[in-house]
């Protein structure tokens, strides 16, 4: 189904607060995360962020949500109803608004044999606050930054502490990431981000999207990547940059972080305690 059609399946009926009929406690503490790329069931669902825990009580994104989402793939492949993806994703990947919003009962009840956990009576009627398949939902989507081809960022060896602090203050984000370069059988270099990306200054970046974002940046800006890491080696970097008005990410100043670079460590500690 084209994404343009999927975008019209949603609307928010903000008429009254629904009384939750599911066992999930909608008053509990939640957090917003990016819907990961490997969660294929909710690809192109019309929004990019979800709340955790979800309506099925899953709170671990990589350990529960992503693998359990694959349980629903056979159901979607049957083509049982055009709103099936919208309905299921509103449960396993609730849209990240100020409050949890359940799918409307009419979206759940289409005369098909649903699992017990998805019984129609568990969901609010359309006169309550819920998701129904009538209007555009795209204005709730938060666009994620996108990598783009750019001029190569400056790489500054052994920077002064003030230089690093200024970079933190002048840019939207600052992260540490270990970049690795290996060679493919045909001799072409391949770059990857090893391990976790750590935030110094998170800014507009999202935890579950940033590693993939930097990985894409390396592939798009191969000429720049070639000067960052020697073949067969890894290098830890502090990367600072900004998100441009068009939504593209631009890396601006990079600092290789060697064990002897005390100034970077001191600048990072000072930033966390004092900021700009």
XYZ file of C-alpha atoms in Angstrom:
276
model
C 0.000 0.000 0.000
C 1.464 3.419 -0.929
C 2.539 5.627 2.024
C 0.284 8.398 0.672
C -2.756 6.194 1.295
C -1.532 5.083 4.706
C -1.273 8.726 5.787
C -5.054 9.200 5.521
C -5.917 6.405 7.938
C -5.493 8.399 11.108
C -7.181 11.200 13.010
C -7.403 12.114 16.666
C -10.922 12.522 18.038
C -10.163 14.867 20.958
C -13.648 14.952 22.484
C -13.159 13.258 25.861
C -10.586 11.257 27.766
C -11.141 7.563 27.169
C -11.421 5.191 30.107
C -8.812 2.531 29.353
C -10.289 -0.942 29.193
C -7.001 -2.727 28.652
C -4.871 -3.918 31.551
C -2.066 -1.536 30.602
C -1.601 1.333 33.103
C -1.639 4.471 30.959
C -0.624 6.581 33.948
C 2.810 5.032 34.213
C 6.012 6.794 33.231
C 6.822 6.546 29.528
C 9.472 7.683 27.078
C 9.623 8.459 23.368
C 12.003 6.630 21.052
C 12.462 6.418 17.299
C 10.770 3.502 15.565
C 13.844 1.455 14.554
C 14.483 0.591 10.922
C 14.500 -3.140 11.692
C 10.873 -2.950 12.853
C 9.550 -3.723 9.367
C 5.927 -4.205 10.438
C 5.595 -0.478 11.204
C 7.655 0.853 8.324
C 5.953 3.834 6.620
C 3.131 3.791 9.176
C 2.913 7.600 9.076
C 4.947 8.665 12.142
C 8.534 8.191 13.263
C 8.457 8.075 17.087
C 6.727 5.696 19.499
C 6.104 5.519 23.236
C 7.467 2.838 25.553
C 6.078 0.811 27.214
C 3.578 0.049 24.481
C -0.036 -1.091 24.871
C 1.087 -4.720 25.064
C 3.293 -3.923 28.056
C 6.615 -4.194 26.212
C 9.281 -1.773 27.460
C 12.487 -3.202 25.974
C 12.787 -2.048 22.357
C 15.434 -4.489 21.115
C 14.564 -7.386 23.418
C 10.755 -7.320 23.208
C 9.171 -4.820 20.835
C 11.147 -5.512 17.653
C 11.187 -9.343 17.858
C 7.544 -9.558 19.039
C 6.418 -7.248 16.225
C 7.395 -9.997 13.792
C 4.608 -12.150 15.286
C 2.115 -9.943 13.441
C 3.717 -10.143 10.006
C 1.680 -13.224 8.875
C -1.546 -11.443 9.849
C -0.643 -8.371 7.804
C 0.350 -10.495 4.828
C -3.162 -11.932 4.651
C -4.449 -8.507 3.591
C -7.384 -9.011 5.975
C -8.150 -5.300 6.122
C -6.549 -2.117 4.733
C -6.235 -0.613 8.236
C -4.586 -3.705 9.779
C -1.102 -2.160 9.848
C -2.394 1.087 11.329
C -4.285 -0.789 14.030
C -1.464 -3.113 15.041
C 1.186 -0.381 15.044
C -0.974 1.852 17.222
C -0.683 -0.939 19.827
C 2.907 -2.130 19.465
C 4.312 1.307 18.540
C 1.950 3.961 20.007
C 2.389 7.391 18.466
C 4.408 9.745 20.657
C 1.926 12.431 21.703
C 1.281 14.019 25.108
C -0.870 11.043 26.113
C -1.417 7.462 25.019
C -4.104 7.169 22.340
C -5.688 3.796 21.599
C -7.139 2.734 18.256
C -10.897 3.246 17.931
C -13.165 0.211 18.257
C -14.271 0.522 14.627
C -10.651 0.081 13.545
C -10.442 -3.146 15.544
C -13.795 -4.705 14.601
C -13.925 -5.795 10.996
C -15.402 -9.286 11.265
C -12.079 -11.111 11.327
C -10.849 -13.584 13.978
C -8.477 -11.386 16.055
C -6.333 -12.730 18.910
C -7.887 -12.397 22.365
C -5.509 -9.577 23.302
C -7.028 -7.525 20.467
C -10.680 -8.137 21.331
C -12.966 -5.308 20.168
C -14.402 -4.640 23.612
C -10.980 -3.611 24.856
C -10.985 -0.438 22.743
C -12.809 2.899 23.105
C -15.724 3.968 20.930
C -15.044 6.639 18.318
C -16.731 9.370 20.374
C -13.882 8.996 22.854
C -10.274 9.985 22.278
C -8.848 7.394 19.895
C -7.327 6.819 16.469
C -9.806 6.376 13.635
C -9.257 5.906 9.890
C -10.730 9.159 8.570
C -8.198 11.946 8.122
C -4.544 12.806 7.785
C -2.220 12.029 10.654
C 1.032 13.172 9.083
C 1.101 16.516 10.919
C 1.907 14.637 14.143
C 5.026 13.054 12.642
C 8.384 14.313 13.817
C 10.877 14.281 11.013
C 14.187 12.662 11.857
C 17.449 14.310 10.743
C 18.800 12.881 7.496
C 22.431 12.547 6.379
C 23.486 14.391 3.236
C 26.535 14.972 1.101
C 28.524 17.874 2.583
C 31.890 19.558 2.747
C 34.208 17.533 4.930
C 34.208 18.614 8.584
C 37.397 19.855 10.189
C 39.410 17.244 12.099
C 41.336 18.753 15.009
C 44.037 16.758 16.759
C 44.887 17.419 20.420
C 42.501 20.348 20.840
C 42.566 22.742 23.775
C 39.845 22.292 26.366
C 38.237 25.636 25.439
C 38.158 24.594 21.771
C 36.153 21.492 22.615
C 33.801 23.342 24.968
C 33.191 26.013 22.326
C 32.305 23.289 19.824
C 29.773 21.828 22.287
C 28.186 25.245 22.774
C 28.139 26.264 19.116
C 26.480 23.146 17.732
C 23.187 21.299 18.115
C 24.715 18.025 19.253
C 27.918 16.314 20.343
C 28.464 12.549 20.487
C 31.285 10.070 20.871
C 31.462 7.236 18.364
C 34.096 4.678 17.389
C 34.566 4.524 13.629
C 35.974 1.361 12.092
C 37.384 0.825 8.628
C 37.837 -2.592 7.051
C 38.452 -3.782 3.535
C 36.092 -5.864 1.457
C 37.431 -8.747 -0.680
C 37.537 -6.494 -3.757
C 39.673 -3.958 -1.921
C 36.974 -1.338 -1.363
C 37.048 0.204 2.144
C 33.978 -0.215 4.309
C 33.176 2.019 7.260
C 31.002 1.257 10.237
C 30.147 2.654 13.650
C 31.362 0.209 16.297
C 29.473 -0.233 19.547
C 27.179 2.346 21.056
C 27.048 6.031 20.276
C 27.301 8.022 23.509
C 25.661 11.431 23.859
C 27.494 14.404 25.290
C 24.919 16.906 24.004
C 21.912 15.094 22.523
C 20.073 18.039 20.979
C 17.650 16.909 18.218
C 19.120 13.406 17.864
C 17.266 10.297 19.022
C 18.972 7.398 20.840
C 17.833 4.535 18.608
C 18.411 6.399 15.347
C 21.821 8.047 15.786
C 24.080 5.062 15.124
C 22.241 4.316 11.882
C 22.324 8.023 10.996
C 26.121 8.222 11.390
C 26.526 4.967 9.478
C 24.612 6.485 6.561
C 26.678 9.659 6.784
C 29.885 7.647 6.371
C 28.524 5.898 3.286
C 27.289 9.122 1.695
C 30.453 11.075 2.504
C 32.962 8.406 1.564
C 35.667 10.915 0.603
C 35.467 12.463 4.069
C 35.335 9.062 5.759
C 38.555 8.012 4.030
C 40.569 10.550 6.015
C 39.060 9.682 9.382
C 40.287 6.110 9.889
C 43.185 4.123 8.510
C 42.425 0.757 6.853
C 41.969 -2.031 9.369
C 41.824 0.359 12.302
C 39.269 1.904 14.644
C 39.263 5.421 16.021
C 37.152 7.020 18.740
C 35.863 10.483 17.822
C 33.961 13.307 19.405
C 31.661 14.518 16.629
C 29.827 17.837 16.768
C 27.370 19.255 14.280
C 23.973 20.739 13.586
C 20.693 19.950 11.882
C 20.083 22.298 8.947
C 16.749 24.048 8.207
C 16.016 21.443 5.512
C 16.349 18.635 8.073
C 19.773 17.382 6.949
C 22.517 16.608 9.421
C 25.891 18.311 9.024
C 28.990 17.246 10.944
C 31.165 20.302 11.544
C 34.070 19.646 13.935
C 35.566 16.268 14.759
C 38.080 15.519 17.500
C 39.984 12.191 17.512
C 39.948 11.052 21.139
C 43.223 9.375 22.076
C 44.100 8.169 25.571
C 46.525 11.057 25.969
C 43.874 13.680 25.175
C 43.137 14.868 28.706
C 41.629 18.120 27.433
C 38.729 16.315 25.733
C 37.939 14.356 28.894
C 38.049 17.518 31.013
C 35.885 19.440 28.527
C 33.299 16.641 28.551
C 33.119 16.647 32.352
C 32.835 20.432 32.479
C 30.061 20.419 29.878
C 27.976 17.955 31.855
C 28.214 20.095 34.980
C 28.209 23.668 33.675
C 27.029 23.692 30.021
C 27.457 26.991 28.145
